[in-house]
């Protein structure tokens, strides 16, 4: 299996640190809003990497954090007049719902920055002891970037270019730095902000230190794969390497994987630019399996442009696979189906096994999901050509299993959501209204979510509750 390693800028053979095991860390979202479909790209891509590694027999320990203390979370908390934790807890819960709907499996561990402050204080202490960090007069702790001789090895940046081009790194309030390249490990609190006690000042951590610490705690000093979107290469991942390798004295991650951006009108999709769709927006119109299929129809290192046409073609593509599975299931319900496979069918199954090999070849080549999906389509064509009402049970079952397995590695579910009757929807809406009247908002939300799971979207309007199918 080959992985493109950002560190070497080459595809390298994957050799795990420990045979049969993979330790993988994926930087997760900052939780101050519903996630947008750009954030969904690394979730879907690296969930697929995990699924494929498991298919190959590896035990994968998959860690992905939620950044739950940050300027944007605090700003939103102040706007709403609530604690920062109210904001982060709300959006973690919403993010988990989106993940489930996209069939992104929960990580082995989802650590939260606010729960790992002790580890951060420890690592910052070690960095100070080793001379890699220093405290300014106001209590801010900075990393002494130039002391880490390999700084720039991931982003392939030269320190002197950085120094020359980044005078702006000296932002206001950071004029006590020894060097413009130094970055914050710990900063003093401001009024109204959450803070923790520390030997240097009451304050909160910088962003980069959390991932170094959580990765060490849950996976150890050395890990196999560290991943995230390509915007994280610099400075976030470069700084993580500097912190971890300076503190632990060993190589931090062997393979660095980065997904390219999801764009809109060929511009980066981002919250700050305002040109984004949330995953929830897409769920209004499509089953999120379609979004997953769309993301995987491109290689993860190629930029992907979001458009209505591509979503429609993803919908049609997925429908072709699901229809094929439906057809096989229908054959299996035929009471007169013969049980044992014929000699011809035995030969056909041998022929069909080449699709498994070709699928694995595509995935072994740096997780080429675009090619892997083409192989699924070829298998669909093969099935459509070689099966009918007279096929045997064993034959149909074997092909259905093959189709399901290859789809499942990409996280694509082939069973249709159960159809819900209008009468049941009306009953659930009435139960939700009753719950709201009794101020049982928890139950009311549960009912709304369970309808959403069935593809029914509720809208509270002046004329009452309206519903539509996603
Ligand atoms: P953030 O919440 O901004 O820290 O982002 C969480 C993850 O989403 C990171 O791995 C980002 O690199 C990734 N990400 C953010 N925007 C996009 C985008 N437009 N396309 C692909 N990945 C993105
Ligand atoms: Zn990170």
Short mmCIF file of C-alpha atoms and ligand atoms in Angstrom, two decimals, residues 25-28 65 67 207-208 210-212 226-227 232 236-237 240, ligand 2:
data_model
loop_
_atom_site.label_atom_id
_atom_site.label_comp_id
_atom_site.label_asym_id
_atom_site.label_seq_id
_atom_site.Cartn_x
_atom_site.Cartn_y
_atom_site.Cartn_z
CA UNK A 25 -4.53 11.26 14.26
CA UNK A 26 -6.82 13.56 12.25
CA UNK A 27 -7.20 17.24 13.19
CA UNK A 28 -10.88 17.88 13.81
CA UNK A 65 -10.08 16.07 18.34
CA UNK A 67 -11.12 22.22 19.30
CA UNK A 207 -4.08 26.15 19.20
CA UNK A 208 -1.14 23.98 18.04
CA UNK A 210 -3.50 20.65 21.83
CA UNK A 211 -2.88 18.24 18.95
CA UNK A 212 0.71 17.47 20.02
CA UNK A 226 -1.19 12.41 10.93
CA UNK A 227 -3.80 13.96 8.67
CA UNK A 232 -3.09 22.87 8.08
CA UNK A 236 -0.39 24.17 12.30
CA UNK A 237 1.30 20.87 11.42
CA UNK A 240 2.98 20.44 15.93
ZN1 LIG B 2 -4.31 19.65 14.82
#
